[in-house]
Tab-separated table of C-alpha atoms and ligand atoms in Angstrom:
chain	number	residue	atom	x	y	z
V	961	UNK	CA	-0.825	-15.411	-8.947
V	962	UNK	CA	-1.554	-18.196	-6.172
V	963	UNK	CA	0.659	-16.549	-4.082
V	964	UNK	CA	-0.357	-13.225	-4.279
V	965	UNK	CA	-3.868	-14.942	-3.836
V	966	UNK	CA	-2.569	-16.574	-0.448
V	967	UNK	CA	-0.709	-13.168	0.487
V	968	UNK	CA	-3.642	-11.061	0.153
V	969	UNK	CA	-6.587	-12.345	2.272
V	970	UNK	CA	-8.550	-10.890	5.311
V	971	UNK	CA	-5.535	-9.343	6.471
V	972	UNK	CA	-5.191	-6.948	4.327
V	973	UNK	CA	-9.086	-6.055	4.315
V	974	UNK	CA	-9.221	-5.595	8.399
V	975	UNK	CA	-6.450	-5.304	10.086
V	976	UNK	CA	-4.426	-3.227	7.960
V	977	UNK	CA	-6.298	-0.366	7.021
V	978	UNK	CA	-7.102	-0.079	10.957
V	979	UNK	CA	-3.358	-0.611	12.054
V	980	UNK	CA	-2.144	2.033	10.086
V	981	UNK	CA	-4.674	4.195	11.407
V	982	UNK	CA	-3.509	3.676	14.986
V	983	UNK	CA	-0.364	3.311	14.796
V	984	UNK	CA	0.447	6.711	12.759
V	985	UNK	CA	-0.505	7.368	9.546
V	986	UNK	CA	2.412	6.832	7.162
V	987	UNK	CA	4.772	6.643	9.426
V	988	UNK	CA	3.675	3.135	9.628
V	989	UNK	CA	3.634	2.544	6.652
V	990	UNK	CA	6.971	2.946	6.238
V	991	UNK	CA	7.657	1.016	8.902
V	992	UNK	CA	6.008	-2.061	8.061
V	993	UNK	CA	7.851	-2.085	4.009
V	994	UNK	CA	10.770	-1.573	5.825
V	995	UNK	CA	9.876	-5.038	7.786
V	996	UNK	CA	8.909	-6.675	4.434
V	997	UNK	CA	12.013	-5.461	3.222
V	998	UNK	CA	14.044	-6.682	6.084
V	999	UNK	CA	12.914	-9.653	7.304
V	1000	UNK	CA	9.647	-10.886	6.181
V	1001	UNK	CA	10.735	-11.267	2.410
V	1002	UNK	CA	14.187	-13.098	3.258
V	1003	UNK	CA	11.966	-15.397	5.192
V	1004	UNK	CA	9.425	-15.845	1.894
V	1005	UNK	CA	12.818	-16.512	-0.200
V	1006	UNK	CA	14.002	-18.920	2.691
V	1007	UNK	CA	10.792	-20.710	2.314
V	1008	UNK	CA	10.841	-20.451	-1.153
V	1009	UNK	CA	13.840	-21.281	-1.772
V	1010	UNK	CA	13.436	-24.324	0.911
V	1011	UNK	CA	10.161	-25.671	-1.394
V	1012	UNK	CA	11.468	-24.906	-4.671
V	1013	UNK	CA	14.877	-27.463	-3.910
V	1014	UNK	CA	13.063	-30.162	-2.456
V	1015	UNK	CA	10.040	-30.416	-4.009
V	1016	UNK	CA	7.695	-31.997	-1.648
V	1017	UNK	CA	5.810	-31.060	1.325
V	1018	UNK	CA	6.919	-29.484	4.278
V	1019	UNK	CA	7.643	-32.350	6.178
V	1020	UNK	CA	9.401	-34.290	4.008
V	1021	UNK	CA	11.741	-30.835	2.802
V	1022	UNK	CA	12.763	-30.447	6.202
V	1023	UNK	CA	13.059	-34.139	7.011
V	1024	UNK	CA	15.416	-33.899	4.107
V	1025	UNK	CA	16.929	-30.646	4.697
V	1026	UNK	CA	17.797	-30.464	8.256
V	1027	UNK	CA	16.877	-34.457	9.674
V	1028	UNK	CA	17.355	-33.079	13.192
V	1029	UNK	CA	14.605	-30.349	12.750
V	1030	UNK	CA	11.732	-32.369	11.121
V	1031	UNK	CA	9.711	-32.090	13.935
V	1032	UNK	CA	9.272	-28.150	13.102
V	1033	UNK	CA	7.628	-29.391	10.155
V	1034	UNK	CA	4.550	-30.750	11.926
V	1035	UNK	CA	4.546	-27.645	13.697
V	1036	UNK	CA	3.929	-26.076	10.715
V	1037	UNK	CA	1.322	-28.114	9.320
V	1038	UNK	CA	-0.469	-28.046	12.366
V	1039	UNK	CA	-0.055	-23.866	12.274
V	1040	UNK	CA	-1.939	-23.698	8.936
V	1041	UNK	CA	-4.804	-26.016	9.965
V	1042	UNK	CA	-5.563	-24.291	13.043
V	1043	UNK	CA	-5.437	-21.376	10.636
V	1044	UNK	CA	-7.494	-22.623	8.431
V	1045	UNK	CA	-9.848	-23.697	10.787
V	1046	UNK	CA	-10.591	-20.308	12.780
V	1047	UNK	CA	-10.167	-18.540	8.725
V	1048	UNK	CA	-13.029	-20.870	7.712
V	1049	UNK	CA	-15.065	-19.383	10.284
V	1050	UNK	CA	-14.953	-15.851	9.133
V	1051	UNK	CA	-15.060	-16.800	5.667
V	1052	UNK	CA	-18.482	-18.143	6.176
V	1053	UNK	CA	-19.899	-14.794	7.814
V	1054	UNK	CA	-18.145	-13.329	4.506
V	1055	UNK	CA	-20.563	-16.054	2.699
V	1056	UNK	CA	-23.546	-15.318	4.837
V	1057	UNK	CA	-23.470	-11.351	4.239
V	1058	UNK	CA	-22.886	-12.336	0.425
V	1059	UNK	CA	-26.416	-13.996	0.596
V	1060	UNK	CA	-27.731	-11.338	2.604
V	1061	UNK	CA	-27.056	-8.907	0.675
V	1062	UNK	CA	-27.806	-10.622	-2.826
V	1063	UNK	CA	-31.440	-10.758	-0.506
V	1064	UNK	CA	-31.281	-6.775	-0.445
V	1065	UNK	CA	-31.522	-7.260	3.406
V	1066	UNK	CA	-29.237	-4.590	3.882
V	1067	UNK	CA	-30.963	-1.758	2.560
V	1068	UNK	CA	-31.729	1.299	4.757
V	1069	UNK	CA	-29.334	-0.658	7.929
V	1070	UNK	CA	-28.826	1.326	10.882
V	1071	UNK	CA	-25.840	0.696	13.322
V	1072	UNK	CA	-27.830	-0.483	15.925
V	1073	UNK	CA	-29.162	-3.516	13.449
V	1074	UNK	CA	-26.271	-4.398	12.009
V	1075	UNK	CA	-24.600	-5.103	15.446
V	1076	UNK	CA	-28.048	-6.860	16.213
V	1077	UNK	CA	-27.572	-8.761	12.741
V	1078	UNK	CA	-23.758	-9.754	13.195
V	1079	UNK	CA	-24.603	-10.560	17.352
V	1080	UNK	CA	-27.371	-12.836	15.234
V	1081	UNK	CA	-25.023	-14.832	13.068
V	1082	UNK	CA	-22.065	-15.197	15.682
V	1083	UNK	CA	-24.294	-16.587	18.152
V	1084	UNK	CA	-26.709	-18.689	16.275
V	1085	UNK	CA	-24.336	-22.258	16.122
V	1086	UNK	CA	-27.072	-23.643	13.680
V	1087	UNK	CA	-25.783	-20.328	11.212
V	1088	UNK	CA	-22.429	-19.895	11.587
V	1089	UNK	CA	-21.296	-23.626	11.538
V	1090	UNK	CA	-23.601	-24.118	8.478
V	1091	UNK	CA	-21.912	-21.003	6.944
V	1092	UNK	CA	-18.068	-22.382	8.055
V	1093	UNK	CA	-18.971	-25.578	6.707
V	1094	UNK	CA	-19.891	-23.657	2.770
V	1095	UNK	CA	-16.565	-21.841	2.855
V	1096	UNK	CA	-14.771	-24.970	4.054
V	1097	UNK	CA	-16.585	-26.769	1.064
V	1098	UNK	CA	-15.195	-24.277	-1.477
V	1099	UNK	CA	-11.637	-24.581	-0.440
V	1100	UNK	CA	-12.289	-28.059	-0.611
V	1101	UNK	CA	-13.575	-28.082	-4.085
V	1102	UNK	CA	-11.048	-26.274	-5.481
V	1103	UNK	CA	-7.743	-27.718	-3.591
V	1104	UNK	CA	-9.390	-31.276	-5.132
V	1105	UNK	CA	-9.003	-30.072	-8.520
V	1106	UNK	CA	-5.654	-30.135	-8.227
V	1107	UNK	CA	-2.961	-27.312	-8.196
V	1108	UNK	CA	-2.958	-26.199	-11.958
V	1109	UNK	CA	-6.766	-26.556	-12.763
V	1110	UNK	CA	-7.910	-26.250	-9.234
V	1111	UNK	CA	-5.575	-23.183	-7.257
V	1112	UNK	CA	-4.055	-22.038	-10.470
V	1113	UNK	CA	-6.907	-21.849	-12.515
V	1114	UNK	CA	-8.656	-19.655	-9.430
V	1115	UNK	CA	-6.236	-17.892	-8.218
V	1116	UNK	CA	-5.562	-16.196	-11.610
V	1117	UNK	CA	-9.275	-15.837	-12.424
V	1118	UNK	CA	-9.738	-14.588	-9.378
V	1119	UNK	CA	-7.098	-11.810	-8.253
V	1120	UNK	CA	-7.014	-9.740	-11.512
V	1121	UNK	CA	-11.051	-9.441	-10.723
V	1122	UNK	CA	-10.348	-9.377	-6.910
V	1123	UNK	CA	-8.159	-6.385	-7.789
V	1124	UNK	CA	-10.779	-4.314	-9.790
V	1125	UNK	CA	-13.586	-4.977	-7.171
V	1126	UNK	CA	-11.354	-2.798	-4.841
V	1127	UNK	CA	-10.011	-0.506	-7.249
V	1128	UNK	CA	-14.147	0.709	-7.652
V	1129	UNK	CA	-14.695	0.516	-4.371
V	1130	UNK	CA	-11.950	2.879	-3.309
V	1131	UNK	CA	-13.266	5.266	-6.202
V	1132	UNK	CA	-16.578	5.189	-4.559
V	1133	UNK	CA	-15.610	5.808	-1.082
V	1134	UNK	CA	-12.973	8.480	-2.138
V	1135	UNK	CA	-15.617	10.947	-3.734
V	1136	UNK	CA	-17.932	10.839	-0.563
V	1137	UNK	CA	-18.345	14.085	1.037
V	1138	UNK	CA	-16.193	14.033	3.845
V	1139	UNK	CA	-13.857	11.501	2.990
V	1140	UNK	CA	-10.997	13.522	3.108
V	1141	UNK	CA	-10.822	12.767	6.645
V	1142	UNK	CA	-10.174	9.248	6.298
V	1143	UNK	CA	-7.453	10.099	3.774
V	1144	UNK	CA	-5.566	12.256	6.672
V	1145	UNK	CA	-5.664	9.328	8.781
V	1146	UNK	CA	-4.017	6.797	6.804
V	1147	UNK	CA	-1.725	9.224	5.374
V	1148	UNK	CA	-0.874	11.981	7.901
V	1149	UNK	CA	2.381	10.315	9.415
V	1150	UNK	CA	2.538	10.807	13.018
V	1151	UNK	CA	6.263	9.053	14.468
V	1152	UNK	CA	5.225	10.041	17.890
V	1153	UNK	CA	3.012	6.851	17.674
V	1154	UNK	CA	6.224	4.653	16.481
V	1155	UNK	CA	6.687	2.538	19.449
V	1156	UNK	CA	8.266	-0.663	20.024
V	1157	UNK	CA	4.776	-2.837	20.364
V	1158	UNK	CA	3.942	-0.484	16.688
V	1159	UNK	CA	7.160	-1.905	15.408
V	1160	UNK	CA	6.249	-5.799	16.565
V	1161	UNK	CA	2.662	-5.194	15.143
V	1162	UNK	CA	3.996	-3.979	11.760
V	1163	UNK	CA	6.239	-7.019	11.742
V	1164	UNK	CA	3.741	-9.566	13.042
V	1165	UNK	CA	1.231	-8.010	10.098
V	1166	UNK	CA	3.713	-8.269	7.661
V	1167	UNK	CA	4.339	-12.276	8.353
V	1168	UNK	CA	0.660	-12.802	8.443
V	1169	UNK	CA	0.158	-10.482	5.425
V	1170	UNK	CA	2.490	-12.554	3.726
V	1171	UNK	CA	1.457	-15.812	4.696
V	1172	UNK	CA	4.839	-16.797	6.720
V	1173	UNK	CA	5.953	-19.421	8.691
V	1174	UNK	CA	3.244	-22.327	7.978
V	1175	UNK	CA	4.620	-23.876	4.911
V	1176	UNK	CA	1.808	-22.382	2.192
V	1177	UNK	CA	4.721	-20.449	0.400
V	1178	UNK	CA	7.019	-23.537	1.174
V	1179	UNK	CA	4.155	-25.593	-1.036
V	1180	UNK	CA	3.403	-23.619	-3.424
V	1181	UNK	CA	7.215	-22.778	-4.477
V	1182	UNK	CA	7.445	-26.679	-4.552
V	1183	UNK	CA	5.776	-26.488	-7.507
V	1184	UNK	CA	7.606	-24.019	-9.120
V	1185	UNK	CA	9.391	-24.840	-12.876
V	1186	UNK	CA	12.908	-24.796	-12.608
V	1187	UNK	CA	12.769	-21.504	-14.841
V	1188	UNK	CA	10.990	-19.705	-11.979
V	1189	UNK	CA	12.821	-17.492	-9.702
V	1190	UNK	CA	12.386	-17.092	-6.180
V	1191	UNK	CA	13.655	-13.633	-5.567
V	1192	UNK	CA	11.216	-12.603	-8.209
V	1193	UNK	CA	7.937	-14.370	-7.158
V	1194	UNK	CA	8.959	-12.552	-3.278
V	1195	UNK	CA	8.984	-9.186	-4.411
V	1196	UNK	CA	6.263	-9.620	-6.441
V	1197	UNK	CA	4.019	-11.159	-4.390
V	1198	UNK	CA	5.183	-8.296	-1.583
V	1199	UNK	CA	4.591	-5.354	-4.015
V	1200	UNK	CA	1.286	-6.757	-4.743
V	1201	UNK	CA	0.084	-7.434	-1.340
V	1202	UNK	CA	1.195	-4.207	0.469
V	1203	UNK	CA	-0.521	-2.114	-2.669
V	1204	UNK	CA	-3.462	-3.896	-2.026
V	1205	UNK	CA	-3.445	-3.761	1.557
V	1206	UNK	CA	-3.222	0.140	1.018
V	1207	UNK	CA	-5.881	0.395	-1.611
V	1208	UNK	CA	-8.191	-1.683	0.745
V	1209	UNK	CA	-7.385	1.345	3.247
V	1210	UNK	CA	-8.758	3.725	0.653
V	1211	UNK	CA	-11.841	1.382	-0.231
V	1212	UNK	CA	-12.401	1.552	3.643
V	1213	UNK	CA	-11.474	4.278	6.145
V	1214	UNK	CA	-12.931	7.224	3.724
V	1215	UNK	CA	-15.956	5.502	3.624
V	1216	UNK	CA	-15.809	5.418	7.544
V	1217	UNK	CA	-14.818	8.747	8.213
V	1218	UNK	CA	-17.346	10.058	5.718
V	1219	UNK	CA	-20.081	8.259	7.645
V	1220	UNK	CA	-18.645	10.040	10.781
V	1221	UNK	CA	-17.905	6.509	12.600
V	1222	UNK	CA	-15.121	5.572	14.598
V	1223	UNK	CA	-13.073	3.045	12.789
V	1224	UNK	CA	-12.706	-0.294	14.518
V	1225	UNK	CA	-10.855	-3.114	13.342
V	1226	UNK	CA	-11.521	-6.914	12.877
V	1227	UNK	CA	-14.892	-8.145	12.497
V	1228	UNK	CA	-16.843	-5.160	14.025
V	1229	UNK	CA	-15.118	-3.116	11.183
V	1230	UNK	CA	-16.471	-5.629	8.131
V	1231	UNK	CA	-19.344	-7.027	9.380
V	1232	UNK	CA	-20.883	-4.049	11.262
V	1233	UNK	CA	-19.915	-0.493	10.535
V	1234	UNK	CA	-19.436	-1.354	6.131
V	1235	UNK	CA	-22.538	-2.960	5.589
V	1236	UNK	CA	-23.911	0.735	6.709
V	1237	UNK	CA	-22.288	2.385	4.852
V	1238	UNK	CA	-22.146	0.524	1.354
V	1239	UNK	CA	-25.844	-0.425	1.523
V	1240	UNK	CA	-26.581	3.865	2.297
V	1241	UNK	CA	-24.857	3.638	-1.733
V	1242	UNK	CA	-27.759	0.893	-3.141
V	1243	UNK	CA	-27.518	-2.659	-3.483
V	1244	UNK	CA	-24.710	-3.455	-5.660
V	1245	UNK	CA	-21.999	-1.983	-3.610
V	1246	UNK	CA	-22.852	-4.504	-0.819
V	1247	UNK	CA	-22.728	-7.164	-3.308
V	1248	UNK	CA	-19.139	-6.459	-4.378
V	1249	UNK	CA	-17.776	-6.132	-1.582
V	1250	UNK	CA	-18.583	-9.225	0.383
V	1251	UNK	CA	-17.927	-10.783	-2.711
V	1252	UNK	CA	-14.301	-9.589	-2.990
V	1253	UNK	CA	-14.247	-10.442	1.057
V	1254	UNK	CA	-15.290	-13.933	0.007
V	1255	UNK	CA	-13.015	-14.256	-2.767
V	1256	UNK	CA	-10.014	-13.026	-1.116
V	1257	UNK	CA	-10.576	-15.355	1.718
V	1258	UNK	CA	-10.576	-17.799	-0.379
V	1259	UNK	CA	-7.612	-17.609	-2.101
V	1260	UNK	CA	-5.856	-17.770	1.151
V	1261	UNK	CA	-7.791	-20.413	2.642
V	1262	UNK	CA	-7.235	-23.244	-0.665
V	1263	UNK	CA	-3.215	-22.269	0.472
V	1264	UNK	CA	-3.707	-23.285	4.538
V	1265	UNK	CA	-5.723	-26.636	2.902
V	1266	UNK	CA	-2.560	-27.055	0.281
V	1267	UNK	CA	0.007	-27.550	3.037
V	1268	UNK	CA	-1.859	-30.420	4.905
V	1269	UNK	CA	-3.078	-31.978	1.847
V	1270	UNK	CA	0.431	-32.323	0.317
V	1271	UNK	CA	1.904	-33.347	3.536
V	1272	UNK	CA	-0.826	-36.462	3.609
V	1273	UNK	CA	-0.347	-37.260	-0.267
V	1274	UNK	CA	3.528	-37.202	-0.384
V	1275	UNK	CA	4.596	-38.617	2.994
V	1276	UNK	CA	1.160	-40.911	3.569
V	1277	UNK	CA	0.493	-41.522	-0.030
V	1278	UNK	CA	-2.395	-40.983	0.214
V	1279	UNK	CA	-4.736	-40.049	-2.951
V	1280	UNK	CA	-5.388	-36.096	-3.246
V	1281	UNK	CA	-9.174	-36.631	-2.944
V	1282	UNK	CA	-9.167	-38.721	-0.026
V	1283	UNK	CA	-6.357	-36.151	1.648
V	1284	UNK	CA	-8.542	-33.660	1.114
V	1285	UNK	CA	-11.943	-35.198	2.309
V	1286	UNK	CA	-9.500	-35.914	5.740
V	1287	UNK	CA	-8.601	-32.631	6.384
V	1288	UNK	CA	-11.805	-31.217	5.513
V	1289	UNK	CA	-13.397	-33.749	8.155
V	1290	UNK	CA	-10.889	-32.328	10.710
V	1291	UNK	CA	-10.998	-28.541	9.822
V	1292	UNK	CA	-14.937	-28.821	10.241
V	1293	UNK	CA	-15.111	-30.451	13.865
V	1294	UNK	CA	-11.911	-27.750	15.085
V	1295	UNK	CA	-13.935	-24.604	13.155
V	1296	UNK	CA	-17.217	-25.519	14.507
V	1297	UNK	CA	-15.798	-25.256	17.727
V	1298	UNK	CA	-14.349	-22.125	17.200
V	1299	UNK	CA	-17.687	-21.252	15.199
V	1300	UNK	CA	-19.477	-21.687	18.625
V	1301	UNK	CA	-17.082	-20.906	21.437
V	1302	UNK	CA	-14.999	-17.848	21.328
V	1303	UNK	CA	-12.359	-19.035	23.507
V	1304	UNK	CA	-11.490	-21.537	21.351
V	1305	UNK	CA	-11.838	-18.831	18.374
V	1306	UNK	CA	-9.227	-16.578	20.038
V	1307	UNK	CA	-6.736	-19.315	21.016
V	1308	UNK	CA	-6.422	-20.497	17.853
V	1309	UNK	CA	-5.713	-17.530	16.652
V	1310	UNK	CA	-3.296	-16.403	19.301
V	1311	UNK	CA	-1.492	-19.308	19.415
V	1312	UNK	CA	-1.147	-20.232	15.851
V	1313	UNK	CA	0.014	-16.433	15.197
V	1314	UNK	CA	2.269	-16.211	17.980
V	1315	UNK	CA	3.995	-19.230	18.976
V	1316	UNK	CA	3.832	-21.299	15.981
V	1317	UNK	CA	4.132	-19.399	13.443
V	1318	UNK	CA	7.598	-17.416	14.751
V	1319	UNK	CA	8.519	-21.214	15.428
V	1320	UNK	CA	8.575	-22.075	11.593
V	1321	UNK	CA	9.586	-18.728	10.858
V	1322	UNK	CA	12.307	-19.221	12.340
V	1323	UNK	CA	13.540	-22.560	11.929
V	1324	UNK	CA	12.999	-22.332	7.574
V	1325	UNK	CA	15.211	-18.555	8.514
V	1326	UNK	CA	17.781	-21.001	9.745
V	1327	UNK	CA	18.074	-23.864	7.759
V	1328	UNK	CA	18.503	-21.703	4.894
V	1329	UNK	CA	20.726	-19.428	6.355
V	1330	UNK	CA	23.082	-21.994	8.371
V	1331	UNK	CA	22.535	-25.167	7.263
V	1332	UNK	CA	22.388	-24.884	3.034
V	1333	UNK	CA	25.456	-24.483	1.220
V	1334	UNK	CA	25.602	-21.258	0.583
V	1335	UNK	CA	26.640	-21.488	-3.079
V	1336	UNK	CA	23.197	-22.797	-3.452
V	1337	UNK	CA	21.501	-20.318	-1.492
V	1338	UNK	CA	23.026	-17.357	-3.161
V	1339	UNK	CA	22.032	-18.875	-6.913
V	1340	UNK	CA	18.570	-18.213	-5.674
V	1341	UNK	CA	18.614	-14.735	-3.940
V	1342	UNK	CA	22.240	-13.991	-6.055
V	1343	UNK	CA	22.999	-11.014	-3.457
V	1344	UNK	CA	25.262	-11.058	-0.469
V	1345	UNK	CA	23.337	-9.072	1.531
V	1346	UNK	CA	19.983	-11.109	0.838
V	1347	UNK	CA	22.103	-13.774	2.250
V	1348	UNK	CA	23.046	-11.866	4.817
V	1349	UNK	CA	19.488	-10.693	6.069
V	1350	UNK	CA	18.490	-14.398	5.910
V	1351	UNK	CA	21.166	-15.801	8.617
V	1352	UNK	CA	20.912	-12.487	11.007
V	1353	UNK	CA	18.613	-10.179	10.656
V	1354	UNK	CA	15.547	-12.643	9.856
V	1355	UNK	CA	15.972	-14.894	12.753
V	1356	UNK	CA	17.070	-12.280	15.895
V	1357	UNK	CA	13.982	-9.836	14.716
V	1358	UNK	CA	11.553	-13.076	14.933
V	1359	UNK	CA	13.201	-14.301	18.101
V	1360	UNK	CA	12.388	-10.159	19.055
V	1361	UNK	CA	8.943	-9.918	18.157
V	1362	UNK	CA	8.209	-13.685	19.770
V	1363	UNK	CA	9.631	-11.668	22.731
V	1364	UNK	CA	7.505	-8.682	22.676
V	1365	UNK	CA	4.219	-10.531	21.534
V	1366	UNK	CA	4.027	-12.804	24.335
V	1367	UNK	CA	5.549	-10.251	27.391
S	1017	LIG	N1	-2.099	-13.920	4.239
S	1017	LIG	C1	-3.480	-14.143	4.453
S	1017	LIG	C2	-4.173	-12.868	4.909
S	1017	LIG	O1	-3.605	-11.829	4.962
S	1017	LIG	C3	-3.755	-15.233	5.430
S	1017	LIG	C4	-2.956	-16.458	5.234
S	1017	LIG	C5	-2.942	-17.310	4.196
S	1017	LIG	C6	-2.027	-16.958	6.136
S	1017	LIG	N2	-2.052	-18.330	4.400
S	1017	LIG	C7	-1.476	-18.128	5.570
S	1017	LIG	C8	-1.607	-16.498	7.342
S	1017	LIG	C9	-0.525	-18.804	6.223
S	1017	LIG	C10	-0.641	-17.179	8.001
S	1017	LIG	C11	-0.095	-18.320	7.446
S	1017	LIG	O2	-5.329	-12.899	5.227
């Protein structure tokens, strides 16, 4: 359940629904499971599978797995505190519409105010840093607890309710007049838009989706019981995340159509053009929604914190409360800057997606494909050919989107 919590996040709320909308319909959605299929789920299993044997952080499992390559892990740690420093920011907008609309200040919201109400909150420091700082908190609060009563404990309060909250809102949006519109565009499949920068987008989503390449899966399996199985907890946490990302789609893009709006993705999509159109539907749908924003960031957030903190508690030795009072500290001063300066926003989120990300990727793709014995590799994943998508096909497709995302 944590990891589906990690997996499913703002990704799946706005940038999915949107991608699949530009990039063809069904086509792409084909697409991208055939990426999760393909490579980003032997990379999960290499991670998992990476965490799971060693049993500490990501440092110290590659520092014991591959000496030479240890470095990589501070690349990765580094990857999911950028991350969760730019994610912190947008999880406290998610907090500040929450308030808003537990105030009933969306009712009766035109377009033109809520870009003059999201313009607000981005550019007022005083707001946004105060709001970064609340979400920040959270995570804190609960990574402190610890991983059973603190992640555990959320994560499977949390997504089974998560889960509903979209379920309803997809009902809702589906029966507005004129949805069916929306429907056509995330299903009509269109492979005349199937081109190579769709392919690297689909593949790019699907790692981010998934929560690749930082070291939060690597964690989290670390705690696995020796009962647990890897190939399982992958395709679970997959299945879960891609039929969420799709149900989001249908919570979403009907609702959009049906208001006759152009569907946009990112921020403008949450934070302007929904609060429109849920609040035209009373007060309660607002509610629900930036609550399930809120909680879903969440869940994905207390994994970015999880990384860092059991880096600094296995390899410093440091307590867990203090770790986590450290990183908080950090993650505050490098999200209020990207709170307050765009740039820094954008960079952070560019270069943690694109460089080093594919860098640990890659290098857990590797290790596990190359440099375990493979005996022990296939008692995890038990197939040759899961083996085989691990030490070829996961590493020259990362090395090939790296390629294509930074040309
Ligand atoms: N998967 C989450 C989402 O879709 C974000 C996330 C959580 C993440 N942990 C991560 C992304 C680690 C990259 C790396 O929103």
């Amino acid at each position: 359940m944590a990891m589906a919590g990690s997996a499913v996040g703002l990704g799946n709320i706005w940038r999915f629904p949107y991608m699949v909308g530009e990039h063809g319909g069904a086509a792409f959605v084909i697409v991208y499971i055939a990426c999760c299929l393909l490579v980003s789920l032997p990379i999960f299993f290499s991670e998992s599978i990476i965490g799971k044997t060693t049993r500490t952080d990501t440092f110290g499992a590659l520092e014991f797995l591959a000496p030479k390559a240890k470095n990589v892990g501070y690349v990765a740690i580094l990857a999911s505190f950028i991350i969760l420093s730019f994610y912190s920011v947008v999880g406290g907008w998610s907090f500040n519409y929450l308030i808003r609309s537990l105030g009933g200040s969306f009712n009766g919201l035109g377009m033109e105010q809520a870009r003059e109400v999201f313009a607000g909150v981005g550019s007022s420091p005083v707001e946004s840093v105060s709001c970064m700082l609340v979400f920040l908190g959270l995570t804190a609060m609960i990574v402190v607890a610890g991983v059973d009563k603190g992640i555990g404990r959320f994560s499977k309060i949390s997504i089974p309710v998560l889960f509903v909250m979209v379920v309803l809102i997809a009902w809702v949006s589906l029966r507005l007049p004129g949805a069916g519109k929306g429907v056509e565009y995330l299903v009509k499949p269109d492979f005349s838009k199937l081109d190579a920068p769709a392919i690297a987008a689909a593949l790019g989503q699907s790692f981010f989706s998934l929560s690749l390449g930082v070291g939060s899966i690597l964690t989290y399996s670390s705690y696995m019981k020796e009962e647990d199985n890897v190939l399982q907890a992958g395709a679970w946490t997959a299945l879960f995340d891609t039929l969420f990302a799709i149900i989001a789609g249908f919570a979403i893009m009907p609702a959009v159509f049906a208001a006759g709006i152009e569907p946009a993705a990112g921020p403008s999509l949450v934070f302007e053009t929904l609060p429109v159109i849920f609040s035209r539907m009373g007060v309660v749908l607002p509610i629900i929604f930036f609550l399930a924003i809120l909680i879903a960031a969440l869940s994905s957030s207390i994994s970015m914190l999880e990384v860092v903190v059991a880096w600094l508690v296995d390899q410093k030795g440091m307590r867990r409360s203090y770790a986590v009072l450290a990183v908080f500290a950090a993650a505050a001063a490098l999200g209020s800057a990207c709170a307050v300066v765009p740039r820094v926003f954008s960079s952070c989120d560019f270069f943690s997606s694109n460089v080093l990300m594919m860098i640990g990727a890659l290098a857990f793709a590797l290790i596990v494909g190359w440099k375990m014995p493979r005996e022990e590799v296939l008692r995890h994943v038990r197939f040759e050919f899961v083996y085989s998508l691990i030490r070829y096909v996961a590493p020259i497709m990362i090395v090939a989107i790296a390629v294509t995302n930074l040309l």
